[in-house]
mmCIF file of C-alpha atoms in Angstrom:
data_model
loop_
_atom_site.group_PDB
_atom_site.id
_atom_site.type_symbol
_atom_site.label_atom_id
_atom_site.label_comp_id
_atom_site.label_asym_id
_atom_site.label_seq_id
_atom_site.Cartn_x
_atom_site.Cartn_y
_atom_site.Cartn_z
ATOM 1 C CA MET A 278 -0.805 -29.095 12.919
ATOM 2 C CA THR A 279 2.726 -29.314 11.982
ATOM 3 C CA PRO A 280 3.977 -26.216 10.452
ATOM 4 C CA ALA A 281 4.765 -26.093 6.518
ATOM 5 C CA PRO A 282 8.214 -26.153 5.811
ATOM 6 C CA PRO A 283 9.120 -22.507 3.844
ATOM 7 C CA ALA A 284 9.041 -21.883 0.808
ATOM 8 C CA HIS A 285 8.482 -19.118 -1.622
ATOM 9 C CA PHE A 286 5.186 -18.339 -3.469
ATOM 10 C CA ALA A 287 4.724 -15.273 -5.871
ATOM 11 C CA MET A 288 1.474 -13.176 -6.052
ATOM 12 C CA PHE A 289 0.397 -11.404 -9.361
ATOM 13 C CA SER A 290 -2.036 -8.620 -9.146
ATOM 14 C CA ILE A 291 -3.103 -4.892 -11.024
ATOM 15 C CA ALA A 292 -2.795 -1.504 -9.472
ATOM 16 C CA ALA A 293 -6.096 -1.207 -7.599
ATOM 17 C CA HIS A 294 -7.321 -1.161 -4.407
ATOM 18 C CA GLY A 295 -10.385 -3.648 -4.587
ATOM 19 C CA HIS A 296 -7.372 -7.052 -6.540
ATOM 20 C CA VAL A 297 -4.630 -5.567 -4.001
ATOM 21 C CA ASN A 298 -6.293 -4.827 -0.300
ATOM 22 C CA PRO A 299 -8.265 -9.011 -0.308
ATOM 23 C CA SER A 300 -4.667 -10.419 -0.661
ATOM 24 C CA LEU A 301 -2.841 -8.254 1.879
ATOM 25 C CA ASP A 302 -3.267 -10.281 5.182
ATOM 26 C CA VAL A 303 -3.496 -13.102 4.083
ATOM 27 C CA VAL A 304 -0.296 -12.367 2.222
ATOM 28 C CA ARG A 305 0.880 -11.150 5.678
ATOM 29 C CA GLU A 306 -0.314 -14.623 7.757
ATOM 30 C CA LEU A 307 2.292 -16.185 4.858
ATOM 31 C CA VAL A 308 5.068 -14.267 5.983
ATOM 32 C CA ALA A 309 4.908 -14.448 9.500
ATOM 33 C CA ARG A 310 4.583 -18.015 9.312
ATOM 34 C CA GLY A 311 8.667 -18.102 7.748
ATOM 35 C CA HIS A 312 6.821 -18.430 4.082
ATOM 36 C CA ARG A 313 8.852 -15.697 1.368
ATOM 37 C CA VAL A 314 6.204 -14.425 -0.800
ATOM 38 C CA SER A 315 7.697 -11.675 -3.764
ATOM 39 C CA TYR A 316 4.526 -9.795 -4.654
ATOM 40 C CA ALA A 317 4.137 -8.263 -8.920
ATOM 41 C CA ILE A 318 2.006 -5.523 -8.296
ATOM 42 C CA PRO A 319 2.731 -1.460 -10.103
ATOM 43 C CA ALA A 320 5.119 0.488 -8.555
ATOM 44 C CA PRO A 321 2.095 2.993 -6.882
ATOM 45 C CA PHE A 322 1.749 -0.735 -4.544
ATOM 46 C CA ALA A 323 5.399 -1.188 -3.877
ATOM 47 C CA GLU A 324 5.150 0.547 -0.465
ATOM 48 C CA LYS A 325 1.635 -1.047 0.799
ATOM 49 C CA VAL A 326 2.957 -4.247 -0.407
ATOM 50 C CA ALA A 327 5.680 -4.263 1.561
ATOM 51 C CA GLU A 328 4.811 -3.627 5.146
ATOM 52 C CA THR A 329 3.366 -6.841 5.131
ATOM 53 C CA GLY A 330 6.511 -8.456 4.532
ATOM 54 C CA ALA A 331 6.787 -9.174 0.931
ATOM 55 C CA THR A 332 9.131 -8.758 -1.591
ATOM 56 C CA PRO A 333 7.519 -6.487 -3.919
ATOM 57 C CA VAL A 334 9.082 -7.516 -7.731
ATOM 58 C CA VAL A 335 7.697 -3.948 -9.943
ATOM 59 C CA TYR A 336 6.656 -4.145 -13.403
ATOM 60 C CA ALA A 337 5.726 -1.569 -15.659
ATOM 61 C CA SER A 338 1.701 -2.316 -16.455
ATOM 62 C CA THR A 339 -0.948 -0.013 -19.444
ATOM 63 C CA LEU A 340 -3.717 -0.123 -17.457
ATOM 64 C CA PRO A 341 -5.968 2.828 -16.484
ATOM 65 C CA THR A 342 -5.517 3.446 -12.095
ATOM 66 C CA ASP A 343 -7.957 4.464 -9.919
ATOM 67 C CA ASP A 344 -6.581 7.586 -10.365
ATOM 68 C CA ASP A 345 -8.363 7.927 -13.958
ATOM 69 C CA PRO A 346 -11.268 5.837 -13.848
ATOM 70 C CA ASP A 347 -12.705 7.835 -16.967
ATOM 71 C CA ALA A 348 -9.844 5.926 -19.176
ATOM 72 C CA TRP A 349 -12.038 2.250 -19.141
ATOM 73 C CA GLY A 350 -14.132 3.759 -21.494
ATOM 74 C CA THR A 351 -17.830 2.533 -21.839
ATOM 75 C CA GLU A 352 -18.440 -0.313 -24.206
ATOM 76 C CA LEU A 353 -17.794 -3.732 -22.526
ATOM 77 C CA ILE A 354 -14.867 -4.299 -24.646
ATOM 78 C CA ASP A 355 -12.662 -1.185 -23.793
ATOM 79 C CA HIS A 356 -13.184 -2.947 -20.391
ATOM 80 C CA VAL A 357 -11.481 -6.588 -21.276
ATOM 81 C CA GLU A 358 -9.385 -5.564 -24.229
ATOM 82 C CA PRO A 359 -6.196 -2.955 -21.635
ATOM 83 C CA PHE A 360 -6.338 -6.363 -19.267
ATOM 84 C CA LEU A 361 -5.031 -8.496 -22.512
ATOM 85 C CA ASN A 362 -2.739 -5.553 -23.883
ATOM 86 C CA ASP A 363 -1.478 -4.954 -20.084
ATOM 87 C CA ALA A 364 -0.658 -8.785 -20.175
ATOM 88 C CA VAL A 365 1.419 -9.247 -23.371
ATOM 89 C CA GLN A 366 3.528 -6.835 -22.354
ATOM 90 C CA ALA A 367 4.112 -7.682 -18.907
ATOM 91 C CA LEU A 368 4.479 -11.433 -19.259
ATOM 92 C CA PRO A 369 8.307 -10.545 -20.122
ATOM 93 C CA GLN A 370 9.166 -8.442 -17.907
ATOM 94 C CA LEU A 371 7.824 -10.816 -15.037
ATOM 95 C CA ALA A 372 9.426 -14.128 -16.942
ATOM 96 C CA LYS A 373 13.021 -12.067 -16.784
ATOM 97 C CA ALA A 374 12.077 -11.179 -13.042
ATOM 98 C CA PHE A 375 11.548 -14.470 -12.089
ATOM 99 C CA GLU A 376 13.938 -15.922 -13.898
ATOM 100 C CA GLU A 377 16.631 -16.796 -11.491
ATOM 101 C CA ASP A 378 13.935 -17.300 -9.139
ATOM 102 C CA VAL A 379 11.308 -19.308 -9.336
ATOM 103 C CA PRO A 380 8.376 -19.722 -6.355
ATOM 104 C CA ASP A 381 6.862 -23.117 -5.577
ATOM 105 C CA LEU A 382 3.567 -22.084 -5.992
ATOM 106 C CA VAL A 383 1.780 -19.173 -7.721
ATOM 107 C CA LEU A 384 -0.882 -16.749 -6.179
ATOM 108 C CA HIS A 385 -2.651 -14.725 -8.686
ATOM 109 C CA ASP A 386 -5.959 -11.996 -8.256
ATOM 110 C CA ILE A 387 -8.208 -13.119 -11.323
ATOM 111 C CA THR A 388 -7.085 -9.817 -13.816
ATOM 112 C CA ALA A 389 -3.622 -10.962 -13.409
ATOM 113 C CA TYR A 390 -3.196 -12.988 -16.660
ATOM 114 C CA PRO A 391 0.319 -13.694 -17.025
ATOM 115 C CA ALA A 392 0.484 -15.046 -13.586
ATOM 116 C CA PRO A 393 -1.126 -18.877 -14.966
ATOM 117 C CA VAL A 394 0.815 -18.817 -17.898
ATOM 118 C CA LEU A 395 4.109 -18.733 -16.338
ATOM 119 C CA ALA A 396 2.537 -21.387 -13.506
ATOM 120 C CA HIS A 397 2.418 -23.520 -16.642
ATOM 121 C CA THR A 398 5.438 -22.710 -18.408
ATOM 122 C CA TRP A 399 7.581 -22.758 -14.567
ATOM 123 C CA GLY A 400 5.932 -26.712 -14.035
ATOM 124 C CA VAL A 401 4.102 -25.053 -10.644
ATOM 125 C CA PRO A 402 0.720 -25.177 -9.273
ATOM 126 C CA ALA A 403 -1.518 -21.760 -9.363
ATOM 127 C CA LEU A 404 -3.738 -20.599 -7.194
ATOM 128 C CA SER A 405 -6.495 -18.260 -7.282
ATOM 129 C CA LEU A 406 -7.582 -15.488 -4.785
ATOM 130 C CA TRP A 407 -10.774 -14.123 -5.651
ATOM 131 C CA PRO A 408 -12.144 -10.918 -4.564
ATOM 132 C CA ASN A 409 -15.439 -11.226 -5.480
ATOM 133 C CA LEU A 410 -18.456 -13.281 -6.709
ATOM 134 C CA VAL A 411 -17.547 -16.260 -8.423
ATOM 135 C CA PRO A 412 -19.548 -18.153 -11.760
ATOM 136 C CA TRP A 413 -21.831 -20.561 -10.883
ATOM 137 C CA GLU A 414 -23.300 -24.051 -11.774
ATOM 138 C CA GLY A 415 -24.871 -22.905 -14.817
ATOM 139 C CA TYR A 416 -23.584 -19.103 -15.088
ATOM 140 C CA GLU A 417 -22.280 -19.007 -18.680
ATOM 141 C CA GLU A 418 -25.625 -19.481 -20.146
ATOM 142 C CA GLU A 419 -27.328 -16.954 -17.524
ATOM 143 C CA VAL A 420 -25.049 -14.572 -17.790
ATOM 144 C CA ALA A 421 -21.857 -14.654 -19.381
ATOM 145 C CA GLU A 422 -23.694 -15.643 -22.724
ATOM 146 C CA PRO A 423 -25.921 -12.611 -23.466
ATOM 147 C CA MET A 424 -23.265 -10.227 -22.037
ATOM 148 C CA PHE A 425 -21.089 -11.251 -24.399
ATOM 149 C CA ALA A 426 -22.434 -12.344 -27.405
ATOM 150 C CA GLU A 427 -22.521 -9.449 -29.241
ATOM 151 C CA LEU A 428 -19.127 -8.653 -28.341
ATOM 152 C CA LYS A 429 -18.224 -12.492 -29.892
ATOM 153 C CA ALA A 430 -20.185 -11.371 -32.820
ATOM 154 C CA SER A 431 -18.581 -8.267 -33.049
ATOM 155 C CA PRO A 432 -15.318 -7.220 -35.774
ATOM 156 C CA ARG A 433 -13.532 -6.011 -33.113
ATOM 157 C CA GLY A 434 -14.367 -8.645 -30.410
ATOM 158 C CA LYS A 435 -13.449 -11.840 -32.499
ATOM 159 C CA ALA A 436 -10.331 -9.982 -33.478
ATOM 160 C CA TYR A 437 -9.694 -9.526 -29.270
ATOM 161 C CA TYR A 438 -9.956 -13.385 -29.180
ATOM 162 C CA ALA A 439 -8.523 -14.422 -31.496
ATOM 163 C CA ARG A 440 -5.148 -12.411 -30.736
ATOM 164 C CA PHE A 441 -6.321 -13.579 -26.600
ATOM 165 C CA GLU A 442 -5.968 -17.267 -27.612
ATOM 166 C CA ALA A 443 -2.750 -17.120 -30.163
ATOM 167 C CA TRP A 444 -1.074 -15.606 -26.669
ATOM 168 C CA LEU A 445 -1.775 -18.159 -24.624
ATOM 169 C CA ALA A 446 -1.066 -21.167 -27.171
ATOM 170 C CA GLU A 447 2.366 -19.328 -28.016
ATOM 171 C CA HIS A 448 2.987 -19.804 -24.447
ATOM 172 C CA GLY A 449 1.585 -23.695 -24.412
ATOM 173 C CA VAL A 450 -1.722 -23.468 -23.004
ATOM 174 C CA ASP A 451 -4.847 -24.424 -24.576
ATOM 175 C CA THR A 452 -7.171 -23.346 -21.527
ATOM 176 C CA PRO A 453 -9.787 -21.060 -23.714
ATOM 177 C CA PRO A 454 -9.969 -17.293 -22.509
ATOM 178 C CA ASP A 455 -12.769 -17.721 -21.103
ATOM 179 C CA ARG A 456 -12.077 -20.459 -18.603
ATOM 180 C CA LEU A 457 -8.792 -19.232 -17.470
ATOM 181 C CA ILE A 458 -10.431 -16.679 -16.285
ATOM 182 C CA ALA A 459 -13.574 -17.384 -14.610
ATOM 183 C CA ARG A 460 -11.995 -21.431 -14.248
ATOM 184 C CA PRO A 461 -9.062 -21.642 -12.152
ATOM 185 C CA ARG A 462 -8.263 -24.791 -11.239
ATOM 186 C CA ARG A 463 -8.478 -23.866 -7.607
ATOM 187 C CA ALA A 464 -9.458 -20.600 -5.967
ATOM 188 C CA LEU A 465 -9.846 -19.287 -2.271
ATOM 189 C CA VAL A 466 -13.065 -16.871 -1.967
ATOM 190 C CA LEU A 467 -11.769 -13.513 -0.054
ATOM 191 C CA ILE A 468 -15.537 -12.931 0.309
ATOM 192 C CA PRO A 469 -18.487 -14.527 2.883
ATOM 193 C CA ARG A 470 -20.496 -16.721 1.063
ATOM 194 C CA ALA A 471 -23.160 -14.868 2.445
ATOM 195 C CA LEU A 472 -22.744 -12.263 -0.456
ATOM 196 C CA GLN A 473 -22.373 -15.354 -3.016
ATOM 197 C CA PRO A 474 -25.481 -15.477 -5.178
ATOM 198 C CA HIS A 475 -26.534 -19.122 -5.735
ATOM 199 C CA ALA A 476 -23.971 -19.958 -3.689
ATOM 200 C CA ASP A 477 -25.551 -23.702 -3.662
ATOM 201 C CA ARG A 478 -24.741 -23.883 -7.234
ATOM 202 C CA VAL A 479 -20.799 -23.143 -6.677
ATOM 203 C CA ASP A 480 -18.272 -25.667 -7.447
ATOM 204 C CA GLU A 481 -16.843 -25.991 -3.771
ATOM 205 C CA SER A 482 -14.388 -28.564 -5.016
ATOM 206 C CA VAL A 483 -12.717 -25.662 -7.161
ATOM 207 C CA TYR A 484 -14.151 -22.404 -4.975
ATOM 208 C CA THR A 485 -13.695 -22.368 -1.629
ATOM 209 C CA PHE A 486 -15.406 -19.407 0.728
ATOM 210 C CA VAL A 487 -12.625 -18.599 3.319
ATOM 211 C CA GLY A 488 -14.452 -15.191 4.379
ATOM 212 C CA ALA A 489 -12.910 -11.424 5.184
ATOM 213 C CA CYS A 490 -8.993 -11.515 5.425
ATOM 214 C CA GLN A 491 -9.033 -7.589 6.948
ATOM 215 C CA GLY A 492 -7.012 -8.424 10.411
ATOM 216 C CA ALA A 493 -6.282 -5.448 12.743
ATOM 217 C CA ARG A 494 -5.728 -2.782 10.055
ATOM 218 C CA ALA A 495 -3.928 -0.981 13.403
ATOM 219 C CA GLY A 496 -2.045 1.327 11.091
ATOM 220 C CA GLN A 497 -4.658 2.868 9.147
ATOM 221 C CA GLY A 498 -5.611 5.384 12.241
ATOM 222 C CA GLU A 499 -8.396 5.255 14.373
ATOM 223 C CA TRP A 500 -11.693 6.841 14.786
ATOM 224 C CA ARG A 501 -13.259 8.536 17.565
ATOM 225 C CA ARG A 502 -17.313 9.224 17.629
ATOM 226 C CA PRO A 503 -17.492 12.587 18.867
ATOM 227 C CA ALA A 504 -19.236 13.766 21.870
ATOM 228 C CA GLY A 505 -23.189 13.975 21.761
ATOM 229 C CA ALA A 506 -23.010 11.358 18.898
ATOM 230 C CA GLU A 507 -25.714 8.864 19.483
ATOM 231 C CA ARG A 508 -25.318 8.316 15.561
ATOM 232 C CA VAL A 509 -22.663 7.767 12.813
ATOM 233 C CA VAL A 510 -23.531 7.121 9.249
ATOM 234 C CA LEU A 511 -20.635 6.579 7.392
ATOM 235 C CA VAL A 512 -20.334 7.295 3.862
ATOM 236 C CA SER A 513 -18.304 6.408 1.147
ATOM 237 C CA LEU A 514 -18.074 5.123 -2.311
ATOM 238 C CA GLY A 515 -14.782 3.420 -2.751
ATOM 239 C CA SER A 516 -11.603 5.051 -4.197
ATOM 240 C CA SER A 517 -12.368 5.174 -8.350
ATOM 241 C CA PHE A 518 -16.065 5.920 -8.696
ATOM 242 C CA THR A 519 -16.270 9.354 -6.090
ATOM 243 C CA LYS A 520 -16.424 11.995 -8.587
ATOM 244 C CA ARG A 521 -20.049 12.594 -7.241
ATOM 245 C CA PRO A 522 -20.314 16.464 -5.389
ATOM 246 C CA GLU A 523 -23.906 15.955 -6.062
ATOM 247 C CA PHE A 524 -24.423 12.802 -3.905
ATOM 248 C CA TYR A 525 -21.928 13.697 -0.725
ATOM 249 C CA ARG A 526 -24.022 17.078 -0.330
ATOM 250 C CA ALA A 527 -27.642 15.487 -1.015
ATOM 251 C CA CYS A 528 -26.160 12.844 1.942
ATOM 252 C CA ALA A 529 -24.988 15.945 4.238
ATOM 253 C CA GLU A 530 -28.841 17.552 3.553
ATOM 254 C CA ALA A 531 -29.823 13.805 4.679
ATOM 255 C CA PHE A 532 -29.316 14.744 8.243
ATOM 256 C CA ARG A 533 -29.062 18.518 9.006
ATOM 257 C CA THR A 534 -32.051 18.614 10.952
ATOM 258 C CA LEU A 535 -31.285 15.343 12.908
ATOM 259 C CA PRO A 536 -28.582 16.497 14.823
ATOM 260 C CA ASP A 537 -28.349 13.628 16.999
ATOM 261 C CA TRP A 538 -26.292 11.764 14.203
ATOM 262 C CA HIS A 539 -23.183 12.502 13.009
ATOM 263 C CA VAL A 540 -21.802 12.235 8.890
ATOM 264 C CA VAL A 541 -18.360 11.338 8.301
ATOM 265 C CA LEU A 542 -18.000 11.756 4.386
ATOM 266 C CA GLN A 543 -14.841 10.249 2.498
ATOM 267 C CA ILE A 544 -15.676 11.899 -1.054
ATOM 268 C CA GLY A 545 -12.185 10.578 -2.477
ATOM 269 C CA ARG A 546 -9.496 12.529 -4.404
ATOM 270 C CA PHE A 547 -11.627 13.674 -7.418
ATOM 271 C CA VAL A 548 -13.601 16.142 -4.856
ATOM 272 C CA ASP A 549 -12.712 19.383 -2.529
ATOM 273 C CA ALA A 550 -14.230 19.328 -0.010
ATOM 274 C CA ALA A 551 -14.923 23.367 -1.211
ATOM 275 C CA GLU A 552 -17.493 22.213 -4.036
ATOM 276 C CA LEU A 553 -19.602 21.061 -0.956
ATOM 277 C CA GLY A 554 -20.687 24.301 0.298
ATOM 278 C CA ASP A 555 -22.041 25.051 3.609
ATOM 279 C CA LEU A 556 -22.348 21.918 5.488
ATOM 280 C CA PRO A 557 -24.163 20.962 8.554
ATOM 281 C CA GLY A 558 -21.473 20.709 11.581
ATOM 282 C CA ASN A 559 -22.794 17.245 12.471
ATOM 283 C CA VAL A 560 -20.466 16.716 9.492
ATOM 284 C CA GLU A 561 -16.813 16.084 9.295
ATOM 285 C CA VAL A 562 -15.144 15.542 5.310
ATOM 286 C CA HIS A 563 -12.753 13.889 4.139
ATOM 287 C CA SER A 564 -10.871 12.557 1.120
ATOM 288 C CA TRP A 565 -9.897 9.015 2.551
ATOM 289 C CA VAL A 566 -10.772 7.366 6.560
ATOM 290 C CA SER A 567 -10.605 4.608 8.366
ATOM 291 C CA GLN A 568 -13.194 2.483 7.295
ATOM 292 C CA LEU A 569 -13.047 -0.337 8.935
ATOM 293 C CA ALA A 570 -12.442 1.771 12.106
ATOM 294 C CA ILE A 571 -15.296 3.788 11.544
ATOM 295 C CA LEU A 572 -17.719 0.719 11.312
ATOM 296 C CA ARG A 573 -16.525 -1.068 14.021
ATOM 297 C CA GLN A 574 -18.888 2.694 15.845
ATOM 298 C CA ALA A 575 -21.336 3.345 13.114
ATOM 299 C CA ASP A 576 -24.954 2.139 13.053
ATOM 300 C CA VAL A 577 -25.326 2.432 8.815
ATOM 301 C CA PHE A 578 -23.541 2.570 5.795
ATOM 302 C CA VAL A 579 -23.687 4.344 2.861
ATOM 303 C CA THR A 580 -21.516 2.413 0.646
ATOM 304 C CA HIS A 581 -21.291 2.445 -2.904
ATOM 305 C CA ALA A 582 -22.027 -1.874 -3.118
ATOM 306 C CA GLY A 583 -17.608 -3.154 -3.732
ATOM 307 C CA ALA A 584 -16.804 -6.209 -2.751
ATOM 308 C CA GLY A 585 -14.359 -5.210 0.105
ATOM 309 C CA GLY A 586 -17.058 -2.087 1.312
ATOM 310 C CA SER A 587 -19.958 -4.929 1.678
ATOM 311 C CA GLN A 588 -18.048 -7.879 3.429
ATOM 312 C CA GLU A 589 -17.109 -4.988 6.044
ATOM 313 C CA GLY A 590 -20.125 -3.738 6.575
ATOM 314 C CA LEU A 591 -21.566 -7.983 7.482
ATOM 315 C CA ALA A 592 -18.256 -8.395 9.236
ATOM 316 C CA THR A 593 -19.136 -5.003 11.709
ATOM 317 C CA ALA A 594 -23.372 -5.965 11.347
ATOM 318 C CA THR A 595 -23.516 -2.537 10.109
ATOM 319 C CA PRO A 596 -26.767 -1.837 8.353
ATOM 320 C CA MET A 597 -25.955 -0.913 4.725
ATOM 321 C CA VAL A 598 -27.540 1.816 2.109
ATOM 322 C CA ALA A 599 -26.213 0.336 -0.990
ATOM 323 C CA VAL A 600 -25.936 3.361 -4.239
ATOM 324 C CA PRO A 601 -23.883 0.595 -6.350
ATOM 325 C CA GLN A 602 -21.531 2.620 -9.382
ATOM 326 C CA ALA A 603 -20.393 0.168 -11.420
ATOM 327 C CA VAL A 604 -19.734 -3.712 -12.585
ATOM 328 C CA ASP A 605 -20.030 -6.294 -9.968
ATOM 329 C CA GLN A 606 -21.839 -3.465 -7.381
ATOM 330 C CA PHE A 607 -25.162 -3.773 -9.167
ATOM 331 C CA GLY A 608 -25.242 -6.879 -7.931
ATOM 332 C CA ASN A 609 -23.617 -6.924 -4.665
ATOM 333 C CA ALA A 610 -26.461 -4.374 -3.803
ATOM 334 C CA GLU A 611 -29.487 -6.879 -4.356
ATOM 335 C CA VAL A 612 -27.938 -9.807 -2.468
ATOM 336 C CA LEU A 613 -27.416 -7.229 0.242
ATOM 337 C CA GLN A 614 -31.204 -5.942 0.253
ATOM 338 C CA ALA A 615 -32.323 -10.087 -0.790
ATOM 339 C CA LEU A 616 -30.222 -10.437 2.646
ATOM 340 C CA GLY A 617 -31.965 -8.038 4.286
ATOM 341 C CA VAL A 618 -29.151 -6.057 5.766
ATOM 342 C CA ALA A 619 -29.229 -3.036 3.648
ATOM 343 C CA ARG A 620 -31.396 -0.839 0.945
ATOM 344 C CA HIS A 621 -30.518 -0.161 -2.602
ATOM 345 C CA LEU A 622 -31.522 3.153 -3.627
ATOM 346 C CA PRO A 623 -29.822 3.849 -6.984
ATOM 347 C CA MET A 624 -27.692 6.976 -7.668
ATOM 348 C CA GLU A 625 -30.726 8.389 -9.862
ATOM 349 C CA ASP A 626 -32.963 8.237 -6.928
ATOM 350 C CA VAL A 627 -31.254 9.551 -4.472
ATOM 351 C CA THR A 628 -32.545 13.127 -2.372
ATOM 352 C CA PRO A 629 -32.093 14.394 1.178
ATOM 353 C CA GLU A 630 -35.155 12.940 1.881
ATOM 354 C CA ARG A 631 -34.789 9.073 0.122
ATOM 355 C CA LEU A 632 -31.728 8.905 1.831
ATOM 356 C CA ARG A 633 -32.662 9.996 4.722
ATOM 357 C CA GLU A 634 -35.724 8.172 5.396
ATOM 358 C CA ALA A 635 -33.753 4.539 4.247
ATOM 359 C CA VAL A 636 -31.417 4.841 7.114
ATOM 360 C CA LEU A 637 -34.492 5.038 9.614
ATOM 361 C CA ALA A 638 -35.822 2.806 8.574
ATOM 362 C CA LEU A 639 -32.562 0.640 8.447
ATOM 363 C CA VAL A 640 -31.527 1.583 12.458
ATOM 364 C CA ASP A 641 -35.166 1.494 13.621
ATOM 365 C CA ASP A 642 -36.185 -2.402 12.690
ATOM 366 C CA PRO A 643 -34.513 -4.850 15.393
ATOM 367 C CA GLU A 644 -35.149 -7.948 12.560
ATOM 368 C CA VAL A 645 -31.687 -5.956 10.881
ATOM 369 C CA ALA A 646 -30.171 -5.713 13.810
ATOM 370 C CA ARG A 647 -31.025 -9.478 14.259
ATOM 371 C CA ARG A 648 -30.382 -11.281 10.699
ATOM 372 C CA ALA A 649 -27.188 -8.699 10.415
ATOM 373 C CA ALA A 650 -25.593 -10.501 13.470
ATOM 374 C CA ARG A 651 -26.753 -13.723 12.552
ATOM 375 C CA ILE A 652 -24.657 -12.986 9.214
ATOM 376 C CA GLN A 653 -21.983 -11.474 11.668
ATOM 377 C CA ALA A 654 -21.244 -14.492 13.430
ATOM 378 C CA ASP A 655 -21.807 -16.758 10.257
ATOM 379 C CA MET A 656 -18.756 -14.806 8.985
ATOM 380 C CA ALA A 657 -16.825 -15.473 11.922
ATOM 381 C CA GLN A 658 -16.580 -19.507 10.920
ATOM 382 C CA GLU A 659 -15.701 -19.089 7.656
ATOM 383 C CA GLY A 660 -11.665 -18.927 9.038
ATOM 384 C CA GLY A 661 -10.780 -15.724 6.991
ATOM 385 C CA THR A 662 -7.346 -14.873 6.835
ATOM 386 C CA ARG A 663 -5.878 -18.470 9.052
ATOM 387 C CA ARG A 664 -7.712 -20.641 6.571
ATOM 388 C CA ALA A 665 -6.613 -19.128 3.822
ATOM 389 C CA ALA A 666 -3.212 -19.433 4.798
ATOM 390 C CA ASP A 667 -4.157 -23.465 6.056
ATOM 391 C CA LEU A 668 -5.255 -23.740 2.214
ATOM 392 C CA ILE A 669 -2.675 -22.165 0.772
ATOM 393 C CA GLU A 670 0.443 -24.226 2.707
ATOM 394 C CA ALA A 671 -1.865 -26.940 2.034
ATOM 395 C CA GLU A 672 -1.134 -26.657 -1.881
ATOM 396 C CA LEU A 673 2.516 -27.390 -2.000
ATOM 397 C CA ASP A 674 1.497 -30.621 -1.453
ATOM 398 C CA ARG A 675 0.187 -31.078 -4.411
ATOM 399 C CA GLY A 676 2.649 -30.590 -6.772
ATOM 400 C CA PRO A 677 7.400 -30.538 -6.563
ATOM 401 C CA ARG A 678 9.209 -28.026 -3.700
ATOM 402 C CA ARG A 679 12.487 -26.260 -5.409
ATOM 403 C CA GLY A 680 15.001 -26.047 -3.525
#
């Protein structure tokens, strides 16, 4: 395959691990191929972006961060309105930053609303890097319309959509807000097809599944199984909804009487290890761990079933106990259970006894191991990072190149 001539790509995302992390290995690969990547990102993630070889283009954001998950509020409008507010104030910053350095192609996370607007203004193609499940044919009627009906009928919802439409029209974009977000011109899906509900109804002329783009992640550190640990379970609720000391205590208690099991507890930044009280000797506690390094050796993964964690569990063929916390995690938990490689255990049902029962049932079932190995093999065929980079380079042929 003839290498693509060097190009300038501009990637846009928000300050959230679940939206930045899936793109990083793809960006690293593009840089390794000789391309220049400018990555628009708020300051807290600039260093992580720079490590890929991309140039961080720092902009000020008004979105709540992973440090303050409670700031998102409790109603649906509280979860969608901040993205529009942020886009309106970020667009002038980003337009100015790229004024003298317009890219050949725009790459963007699904939450980066200014990106397709800027691509339209610049007359360059845009490609969405999709970090979670995508809409299928019939999704609007089956899911979106019932979910948003009350919002669209409310005064606050009507004002939100009117403002969104006016903002798009101001910049010459005639795409309705819902389609701008959920129906891009072209998208690379950075999750395995196995995680996608109704995958047979997804329009693959728009959405191409490239699977997990994880990379080696050697820079995140290594982990070694302790001597005498016959089985290892990793417990992690991700980076946002981690303020759950009672849950971590239950996980520790579940294995107090099973000394041949070793428990790795990742408790996040919002819980102090002292809050967990007297822990068994077979439990180690960290605010953060090198998750993929542990999963490569673990026997079970107790996870919130976020898109990133779910696909890491599948990629390492690790059976999972899914304890979802928010948004798409509930759907992911159901998909994992339907695949036969996980148990869905709602948070309100978690007790040491039920958790232990779920874990032991998974590791004692040879069918679970067989299914997990098959999915792992299927994922390896999806192409991952290299295929994503190939497809991004192919998009350059669809639009004019800049000198």
